[in-house]
XYZ file of C-alpha atoms in Angstrom:
656
model
C -0.023 -0.005 -0.070
C 1.447 2.996 -0.929
C 1.958 6.232 1.538
C -1.033 8.241 0.154
C -3.708 5.285 0.279
C -2.059 4.679 4.060
C -2.875 7.928 4.687
C -6.465 8.074 3.306
C -6.968 4.739 5.158
C -6.030 6.174 8.651
C -8.057 9.250 7.929
C -11.259 7.085 7.373
C -10.782 5.163 10.603
C -10.499 8.296 12.521
C -13.926 9.816 11.171
C -15.604 6.510 11.797
C -16.802 7.472 15.483
C -17.761 10.812 14.074
C -19.319 9.740 10.963
C -21.142 7.004 13.522
C -22.107 9.766 16.221
C -23.649 11.823 13.120
C -25.358 8.997 12.075
C -27.195 8.404 15.428
C -28.176 11.925 15.468
C -31.791 12.172 14.781
C -32.679 15.207 12.824
C -36.408 15.016 13.439
C -35.564 15.050 17.132
C -36.239 18.600 18.055
C -34.606 19.623 21.440
C -35.371 23.062 23.120
C -33.610 24.540 26.089
C -35.626 26.182 29.052
C -34.373 28.333 31.905
C -35.015 30.836 34.020
C -36.572 31.643 37.223
C -39.868 30.554 39.124
C -42.418 31.087 36.521
C -40.206 28.819 34.346
C -39.590 26.453 37.306
C -43.613 26.431 37.683
C -45.710 27.502 40.578
C -48.904 26.073 40.226
C -50.018 22.443 41.335
C -50.557 20.057 38.416
C -54.235 19.033 37.724
C -55.263 15.895 36.540
C -55.008 16.790 32.727
C -51.014 17.706 33.428
C -50.248 14.598 34.665
C -51.134 12.102 32.125
C -48.207 11.508 29.456
C -48.782 12.694 25.693
C -46.787 9.815 24.945
C -43.319 9.009 23.173
C -43.084 12.005 21.275
C -42.958 14.335 23.929
C -39.410 14.081 26.149
C -37.579 15.007 28.953
C -33.854 14.822 29.753
C -33.922 15.293 33.660
C -31.594 18.012 35.083
C -31.660 16.284 38.319
C -32.892 12.839 39.581
C -36.439 12.221 40.416
C -36.119 9.113 42.669
C -40.011 8.766 43.364
C -40.491 9.004 39.264
C -37.459 6.499 38.606
C -35.856 9.626 36.525
C -32.142 9.598 35.979
C -30.348 12.933 35.482
C -29.414 13.031 31.834
C -31.694 9.989 30.605
C -34.454 10.871 28.427
C -38.181 9.871 29.671
C -41.505 10.807 28.940
C -42.276 14.486 29.929
C -45.273 14.733 32.379
C -44.956 17.190 35.391
C -43.072 18.238 37.247
C -40.446 18.854 34.631
C -37.781 20.801 36.662
C -37.119 19.109 40.029
C -39.185 16.893 42.518
C -42.021 19.186 44.160
C -41.889 21.902 41.415
C -45.084 22.611 39.610
C -46.709 23.095 36.423
C -44.567 25.246 33.618
C -44.926 26.968 30.338
C -42.738 23.901 28.951
C -45.301 21.153 30.093
C -47.765 22.408 27.449
C -45.218 23.871 25.238
C -44.264 20.484 24.504
C -47.836 18.997 24.238
C -48.367 21.834 21.639
C -45.552 21.049 19.718
C -46.299 17.474 19.487
C -49.575 18.179 17.991
C -48.400 20.815 15.703
C -45.618 19.002 14.006
C -45.858 15.368 12.053
C -46.077 12.254 13.685
C -42.080 11.452 12.587
C -41.044 14.544 15.109
C -40.160 14.065 18.619
C -39.856 16.986 20.949
C -37.248 16.967 23.834
C -36.802 19.791 26.754
C -33.897 19.951 28.962
C -35.203 22.062 32.108
C -33.084 24.252 34.546
C -34.648 26.865 36.343
C -34.467 28.407 40.028
C -37.184 30.501 41.567
C -35.904 33.932 42.455
C -32.598 33.480 40.706
C -30.925 36.466 39.163
C -29.748 36.657 35.467
C -26.265 36.762 36.960
C -27.171 33.294 38.040
C -26.708 31.829 34.344
C -23.609 34.189 33.465
C -20.340 31.707 34.056
C -17.985 34.654 35.222
C -20.867 35.731 37.865
C -22.011 32.523 39.344
C -19.295 32.094 41.672
C -20.037 35.329 43.650
C -23.780 34.963 43.175
C -23.653 31.882 44.781
C -21.957 33.350 47.677
C -24.367 35.813 48.533
C -27.568 33.870 47.357
C -30.150 34.026 49.751
C -30.481 30.814 52.397
C -33.634 29.729 50.779
C -32.435 29.525 47.155
C -29.171 27.711 48.382
C -30.725 23.840 48.064
C -32.308 25.073 44.750
C -28.433 25.650 43.705
C -27.039 22.816 45.270
C -29.417 20.652 43.128
C -27.349 21.791 39.975
C -24.005 21.809 42.230
C -23.935 25.355 42.381
C -23.669 25.914 38.490
C -27.222 26.072 36.713
C -25.631 27.257 33.522
C -22.924 24.479 33.541
C -25.790 21.946 34.445
C -27.783 23.184 31.512
C -24.828 23.289 28.875
C -23.498 19.820 30.032
C -26.786 17.997 29.376
C -27.501 20.125 26.186
C -24.333 18.559 24.856
C -24.955 15.073 25.585
C -28.698 15.756 24.072
C -27.033 16.759 20.729
C -25.874 13.161 20.284
C -29.334 12.377 19.997
C -31.108 15.407 18.458
C -30.714 19.061 17.068
C -31.676 21.898 19.192
C -34.167 24.253 17.715
C -34.614 26.727 20.220
C -33.816 28.635 23.892
C -36.861 29.293 26.096
C -36.277 31.746 28.964
C -38.578 33.033 31.414
C -36.765 35.372 33.977
C -36.523 38.885 34.783
C -38.650 39.452 37.874
C -35.687 39.369 39.914
C -34.154 41.886 37.651
C -37.088 44.374 37.347
C -35.825 48.024 36.127
C -32.221 46.884 35.878
C -30.956 48.539 32.840
C -28.507 46.172 32.298
C -30.685 43.227 32.118
C -30.789 42.789 28.252
C -27.141 42.939 27.736
C -26.714 40.138 30.514
C -29.347 38.362 28.559
C -27.698 38.523 25.393
C -24.372 37.435 27.300
C -26.168 34.097 28.251
C -27.774 33.835 24.991
C -24.450 34.224 23.232
C -22.757 31.787 25.821
C -24.975 29.013 25.136
C -24.836 29.369 21.559
C -20.909 29.528 21.486
C -20.492 26.699 23.998
C -23.224 24.215 22.130
C -21.785 25.575 18.649
C -25.298 26.946 17.692
C -25.883 29.565 14.880
C -28.363 32.052 16.324
C -30.257 32.560 13.274
C -31.284 28.822 13.305
C -31.756 28.786 16.892
C -34.153 31.943 18.396
C -34.377 32.888 21.800
C -38.249 33.061 23.200
C -38.810 34.887 26.239
C -42.175 34.945 27.828
C -43.616 38.080 29.261
C -44.392 38.203 33.268
C -47.879 38.022 35.178
C -49.756 41.044 34.155
C -52.915 40.539 36.813
C -54.774 43.394 34.929
C -51.893 45.696 35.393
C -51.641 45.328 39.097
C -48.935 42.238 38.707
C -46.310 42.591 41.608
C -43.733 42.908 38.581
C -45.564 44.589 36.033
C -42.610 47.057 35.676
C -40.717 44.514 33.859
C -42.947 44.047 30.972
C -41.517 46.909 29.048
C -37.988 45.739 29.280
C -39.055 42.503 28.093
C -40.794 43.769 25.499
C -37.875 45.708 23.993
C -35.456 42.937 24.651
C -35.653 42.226 20.577
C -34.074 45.499 19.967
C -30.993 43.890 21.833
C -31.264 40.334 20.560
C -32.347 40.457 17.103
C -33.429 36.489 17.077
C -35.543 37.266 20.395
C -39.136 37.038 20.030
C -41.190 37.864 23.001
C -44.338 35.736 23.884
C -47.300 37.699 25.042
C -48.889 36.777 28.564
C -51.608 39.255 27.734
C -54.798 37.674 29.662
C -53.063 34.999 30.984
C -54.465 34.057 34.448
C -52.499 34.227 37.955
C -52.602 33.235 41.207
C -53.618 35.404 44.292
C -50.079 36.688 44.644
C -50.197 38.518 41.347
C -46.277 37.096 40.665
C -47.081 33.539 39.272
C -49.322 32.320 36.868
C -52.120 29.899 37.954
C -52.588 26.439 36.146
C -54.650 27.841 33.482
C -52.043 30.595 32.890
C -48.831 28.425 32.510
C -51.021 26.476 30.019
C -51.776 29.256 28.090
C -48.668 30.659 28.424
C -46.931 27.064 27.171
C -49.363 27.158 23.985
C -48.218 30.617 23.209
C -44.567 29.499 23.028
C -45.229 26.604 21.164
C -47.401 28.541 18.345
C -44.349 31.075 18.050
C -41.878 28.192 17.535
C -44.031 26.018 15.306
C -44.307 28.911 12.996
C -40.645 29.890 13.057
C -40.040 26.026 11.915
C -42.828 26.555 9.440
C -45.830 24.300 11.065
C -49.213 25.373 11.379
C -49.510 25.453 15.289
C -52.281 23.533 16.772
C -53.562 23.488 20.151
C -53.974 19.875 22.126
C -57.233 19.538 24.088
C -57.555 21.601 27.154
C -59.807 21.279 29.730
C -61.124 24.565 30.409
C -62.498 25.970 33.613
C -66.420 25.454 33.829
C -67.789 28.947 34.517
C -70.453 29.087 36.892
C -72.602 32.092 36.626
C -74.096 33.680 39.897
C -77.445 35.043 39.476
C -78.244 38.712 40.408
C -80.756 37.603 42.871
C -78.260 35.389 44.694
C -77.666 36.648 48.422
C -74.872 36.490 50.632
C -76.267 33.919 53.297
C -76.294 34.760 56.822
C -74.019 32.694 58.032
C -71.237 34.159 56.292
C -68.642 35.776 58.364
C -68.854 39.664 57.405
C -66.739 40.839 54.988
C -67.105 37.471 52.623
C -69.200 37.491 49.378
C -69.769 33.680 49.917
C -71.452 31.569 50.468
C -74.456 32.965 48.556
C -78.375 31.551 48.138
C -80.592 32.555 44.956
C -84.405 32.394 44.899
C -84.233 28.919 43.585
C -82.573 27.960 46.805
C -79.551 27.099 45.235
C -76.357 27.671 47.231
C -72.899 28.824 45.653
C -69.706 28.478 47.081
C -66.104 29.975 46.341
C -62.815 29.383 47.606
C -59.151 30.459 46.837
C -57.282 27.283 46.564
C -54.421 28.007 43.904
C -52.391 24.754 45.187
C -55.563 22.488 45.291
C -56.074 19.433 42.735
C -59.723 18.522 43.752
C -62.261 20.251 45.972
C -65.504 19.260 46.907
C -68.196 20.824 48.963
C -70.400 18.570 50.904
C -74.020 19.601 52.084
C -77.235 17.730 52.687
C -75.814 14.591 52.161
C -74.355 15.261 48.697
C -70.890 15.985 47.768
C -70.362 18.567 44.619
C -67.114 18.954 42.731
C -65.823 22.829 42.755
C -64.734 23.735 39.431
C -61.580 25.718 39.269
C -61.942 29.177 37.806
C -58.550 29.743 36.185
C -57.957 32.616 38.522
C -56.865 30.147 41.844
C -60.339 29.653 43.076
C -63.054 26.911 42.929
C -66.486 27.445 42.611
C -69.823 24.954 43.048
C -73.341 25.502 42.942
C -75.893 23.087 44.442
C -79.023 21.635 43.351
C -82.208 23.355 45.240
C -81.483 22.640 48.930
C -84.225 22.418 51.983
C -85.192 25.517 53.656
C -83.523 25.637 57.314
C -80.227 25.040 58.811
C -77.536 22.717 56.973
C -73.864 21.921 58.359
C -71.175 21.489 55.220
C -67.773 20.934 54.965
C -65.086 21.425 52.331
C -62.567 18.809 50.985
C -59.165 19.590 49.611
C -57.173 16.630 48.165
C -59.043 14.207 50.497
C -58.833 16.424 53.868
C -62.165 18.281 55.487
C -61.897 21.072 56.352
C -64.338 24.076 57.158
C -65.107 26.869 55.015
C -62.945 30.114 56.321
C -65.993 32.106 55.134
C -68.323 30.655 57.278
C -69.240 30.982 60.693
C -68.313 27.573 62.519
C -71.200 25.699 64.219
C -70.422 22.328 66.380
C -72.236 19.660 64.879
C -71.213 16.118 63.630
C -68.845 15.669 66.282
C -66.554 18.612 65.511
C -66.816 22.055 64.326
C -68.392 22.663 60.840
C -69.581 25.469 58.345
C -73.170 26.473 58.192
C -75.772 27.652 55.878
C -79.423 28.508 56.091
C -81.654 28.532 53.418
C -84.038 31.248 54.509
C -88.009 30.442 54.987
C -90.634 32.875 54.180
C -92.567 35.029 56.770
C -93.225 31.601 58.225
C -89.865 31.472 59.679
C -90.305 35.160 61.842
C -90.805 33.040 65.096
C -87.064 32.181 64.896
C -85.928 35.735 63.736
C -85.209 38.496 65.762
C -87.961 41.135 65.656
C -88.085 45.047 66.331
C -89.989 46.126 69.404
C -89.560 42.578 70.817
C -87.779 42.698 74.032
C -84.618 40.464 74.098
C -83.323 38.413 76.391
C -79.785 36.954 77.541
C -77.677 33.584 76.880
C -75.039 33.685 79.228
C -72.131 31.319 79.536
C -71.460 29.808 83.067
C -68.847 27.370 84.175
C -69.781 24.997 87.286
C -67.956 22.826 89.492
C -68.832 19.368 88.974
C -67.717 16.528 91.348
C -69.729 14.077 89.490
C -68.429 14.714 86.214
C -66.831 11.988 84.381
C -64.871 14.179 82.047
C -63.680 16.974 84.360
C -65.017 18.535 87.137
C -65.221 22.308 85.146
C -68.427 22.193 83.029
C -69.540 24.527 80.759
C -73.222 25.573 79.816
C -75.445 28.286 78.476
C -78.362 29.948 80.151
C -81.315 32.232 78.488
C -82.896 34.419 80.812
C -86.131 36.277 79.492
C -85.756 40.297 79.095
C -87.739 40.751 81.971
C -85.204 38.861 84.122
C -83.097 42.133 84.219
C -86.003 44.570 85.167
C -85.596 46.203 88.569
C -89.299 45.585 89.107
C -88.762 41.759 88.900
C -85.749 41.572 91.467
C -87.517 38.892 93.504
C -89.275 37.268 90.920
C -88.625 33.564 90.294
C -88.984 31.489 87.203
C -89.190 28.290 85.839
C -86.605 26.256 84.210
C -86.456 24.346 81.136
C -83.559 21.791 80.489
C -82.728 21.537 77.144
C -80.566 19.038 75.578
C -79.129 18.878 71.847
C -78.469 15.722 69.883
C -75.550 13.297 69.325
C -72.442 15.115 67.732
C -73.670 18.575 68.758
C -72.652 20.707 71.946
C -74.125 23.120 74.188
C -74.408 26.105 72.097
C -76.092 24.128 69.165
C -79.709 24.957 70.864
C -78.594 29.185 70.517
C -76.539 29.204 67.189
C -78.157 26.546 64.938
C -81.687 26.362 66.889
C -82.093 30.186 67.426
C -83.361 29.296 70.971
C -83.588 32.521 72.253
C -85.442 34.191 69.310
C -88.111 31.625 69.625
C -88.131 32.350 73.326
C -88.164 36.130 72.866
C -90.998 36.215 70.389
C -93.329 33.443 72.048
C -92.931 35.392 75.335
C -93.615 38.993 73.945
C -96.656 37.514 72.158
C -98.063 35.881 75.611
C -97.806 32.430 74.118
C -95.245 31.494 76.415
C -94.383 32.201 80.209
C -91.113 33.472 80.838
C -88.809 30.601 81.674
C -84.782 30.000 82.209
C -83.475 27.424 79.314
C -80.521 25.564 80.392
C -78.127 23.780 77.787
C -75.656 21.472 78.276
C -73.068 19.188 76.538
C -74.512 16.258 77.860
C -71.396 13.988 77.158
C -72.598 13.550 73.668
C -70.286 15.737 71.810
C -68.292 12.602 71.155
C -69.180 9.992 68.679
C -71.289 7.299 69.633
C -69.224 4.291 71.171
C -71.742 1.412 71.428
C -72.800 -0.193 74.361
C -75.999 -0.723 76.286
C -78.259 2.022 75.630
C -82.076 0.535 75.965
C -84.210 3.410 77.750
C -83.176 3.446 81.490
C -79.925 1.745 80.946
C -77.824 3.655 78.559
C -74.256 3.920 78.464
C -73.794 7.015 75.374
C -74.263 10.224 77.590
C -75.320 8.570 80.897
C -72.481 10.058 82.414
C -74.312 13.277 82.095
C -77.659 12.002 84.457
C -75.841 12.250 88.231
C -74.049 15.655 86.873
C -77.658 17.177 85.773
C -79.136 15.988 88.937
C -76.585 16.376 91.495
C -74.649 19.412 90.003
C -75.861 21.288 87.413
C -80.039 21.603 88.943
C -78.236 22.785 92.306
C -76.075 25.093 90.492
C -78.875 26.815 88.626
C -81.375 27.325 91.438
C -78.441 28.655 93.708
C -77.423 30.855 91.332
C -80.316 32.060 89.380
C -83.965 33.076 90.779
C -85.684 29.711 90.028
C -88.708 28.214 91.404
C -86.989 25.142 92.516
C -89.656 22.227 92.297
C -90.755 19.725 89.902
C -93.723 21.854 89.090
C -91.833 24.334 87.715
C -89.072 22.177 86.084
C -89.039 20.621 82.307
C -86.704 18.837 80.126
C -86.797 18.031 76.469
C -84.243 17.232 73.989
C -83.640 16.583 70.190
C -82.330 13.176 68.891
C -80.174 11.886 71.487
C -81.095 14.830 73.674
C -84.662 13.309 73.362
C -83.064 9.778 74.676
C -81.710 11.518 77.584
C -84.812 13.200 78.139
C -86.600 9.922 78.395
C -84.046 8.301 80.580
C -83.718 11.172 82.940
C -87.346 12.263 83.638
C -89.017 9.127 83.704
C -86.871 7.689 86.216
C -87.120 11.029 88.286
C -90.721 12.064 88.125
C -90.007 13.632 91.544
C -87.859 16.216 89.936
C -89.789 17.025 86.576
C -93.355 17.349 85.625
C -93.328 18.609 81.586
C -91.322 16.832 79.162
C -90.777 16.885 75.101
C -88.880 15.408 72.186
C -88.039 16.609 69.038
C -87.024 13.470 66.602
C -86.117 11.730 69.860
C -84.060 8.823 69.469
C -86.354 6.246 71.013
C -85.816 2.687 69.927
C -87.244 -0.406 70.783
C -89.543 0.870 73.784
C -91.701 -1.671 75.160
C -94.674 0.909 76.614
C -95.695 -1.590 79.147
C -92.489 -2.398 80.889
C -90.221 0.296 80.402
C -88.889 2.502 83.221
C -90.103 0.204 85.832
C -93.524 0.174 84.178
C -94.401 4.037 84.472
C -96.574 4.026 81.803
C -98.693 1.023 82.995
C -100.882 3.408 85.143
C -101.807 5.880 82.680
C -103.995 7.879 85.482
C -100.849 7.995 88.107
C -99.001 9.317 85.267
C -100.884 11.791 83.626
C -101.231 13.702 87.127
C -97.620 13.600 87.543
C -96.592 14.599 83.551
C -98.715 18.048 82.946
C -97.249 17.820 79.573
C -95.827 15.496 77.323
C -95.007 16.162 73.709
C -93.494 14.815 70.671
C -92.444 15.753 67.406
C -90.458 14.555 64.413
C -90.263 15.673 60.611
C -91.991 14.203 57.522
C -88.715 13.144 55.985
C -87.321 12.431 59.380
C -85.286 8.978 59.411
C -86.338 9.008 63.139
C -90.126 9.103 63.652
C -92.165 8.848 66.854
C -95.678 8.167 65.422
C -95.397 4.294 66.889
C -94.687 5.322 70.158
C -97.366 7.821 70.268
C -99.944 5.604 69.170
C -98.658 2.665 71.903
C -99.003 5.409 74.666
C -102.133 6.469 73.897
C -103.382 2.875 73.321
C -102.713 2.775 77.259
C -104.359 5.949 77.990
C -100.966 8.115 77.968
C -101.734 11.726 77.446
C -99.148 12.877 74.579
C -99.464 15.387 72.213
C -97.533 14.990 68.938
C -96.922 16.996 65.459
C -94.919 16.079 62.374
C -92.997 18.857 60.635
C -94.262 18.959 56.959
C -91.343 18.646 54.533
C -88.243 18.526 57.135
C -85.837 15.620 58.323
C -83.440 15.296 60.988
C -82.591 18.948 61.086
C -82.960 22.206 63.068
C -85.860 23.414 61.119
C -87.934 20.437 62.459
C -86.630 21.243 65.996
C -87.224 24.546 65.798
C -90.711 24.125 64.843
C -91.215 21.292 67.732
C -89.643 23.868 70.444
C -92.064 26.765 69.164
C -95.107 24.406 69.515
C -93.609 22.642 72.893
C -92.971 25.874 74.887
C -96.807 27.574 75.048
C -97.721 24.586 76.997
C -95.170 24.529 79.855
C -95.842 25.869 83.064
C -99.571 26.718 82.684
C -101.950 24.382 84.636
């Protein structure tokens, strides 16, 4: 072989690795570098539509490891949120990639390399400035910088060089500037970063544009709105730069970051600009748009809303409207009247829902974010369902005036008291509420004594329930003012039934649940009330009534202590399996004797109630027991039933 041929062979052998490398590069694999600060990093929590992979045509070369997702730095994988680092959010690059896939032929793949740090100055991407910048970086940023070995620019370039073995870099996407708002040197520094990338990666600027997204505008109220002008003017410094408009892109409540819908829109706009530059007709993928809930003009803020809040609202059809700010939530549900409603994101960081028409009256409700129940922060709280809950009043018409405060009606007081109870199972100091009628405070009545009604709530509620949910004091005030009821005290205690039902023996007269209250009531509370208030301290002037399990307690206490009570009532009373002939040591067996002792006996329930007392009433009447009853039309196991029951009960008390 002559010298010339040997030279050619040697040259060919030396070129083989390069030729093989060039052969491995896929010209239809378009790679894009994405860098910047928090809005490129991604601040909104991804939603369901952001978490499904668009397929193998959209790939990510992770800039860090993602242990939970099995991703390795520098190894291509299907791209789904989050793209930047574990625990980051949705970024414009997510929907940039999806839109590019939709806009290009099937033989083209899209790859992204993503390096971004919330709050980073543009100097953090300039090799000459990075060491000094790292030293003075705020403490909250140090962990993010360390994720890139304290050199985010070097990480981006290193991965980009590796990616160039597989495909072709077609563009650079940047979202940065907020930290440099008002900095006259910013445009020049951006040009340095762009020039450095082109130089280090051997890119031709005329073939690899710089695409720069604009900042959150928030209708001119964006925190960094001053940065918009300097971004708009960046093409004057970099002729291959194209600015991506953020006009009308929705934002989170901080007015600094986009919300999920805003990131999707901005990402689509990045892709549309790139697709056009590359000669493709842009085509957007399907995006689930927020379902807009229209609130009619006749909707009014409910009485239970904390002042200053617009929601919840109720319209004339009795539909309730709820709204809550939850920009990081994925799923929000409102639970009211035994039905759950998915709340819809409005694209601005809030969720809204509208219900079916609700029954009139008071209803507990909860919200649920990502599986966790909580109380609507716009609602006053009410103890019910064994915990604090939100509450919503669906108003009745004028027929509900009996439980509303009325002008010209003297108003009594609801006093909060603490009393000592040696017989208490749950601590010696206990809390109760005492209603005193308006006339109780008048000087002319300073020596007048009053009868007492001991009024109990139901399972999972508390001593405040009759006053807050039941509006007991307004019912009493109005009835007394009209002369329908005699002035009386009303005492309300927790009854040891705030906690959930724990099982055990609960036959009438032998209860476990709530029975610990009985010695407290008889031996501590009644004596305390008689000693500290002007009461008529005898059975003739003492009554007891209760709703639901409070009705159960009323049966247990009164029917075992007829020497202490002469009046009793239940509202949806939880009285089960009662043998009227033998219960409570045969107290009903001698109807005449019972009727002489019990001056008034009343039971009510709702027509849609799951606890009804009609069968008990019928059985008692068959024995000759005098018992009055009523059924509340159109109501269930709820406070409107019990308000109606109390309203019908009290006119009969302490009158003979």
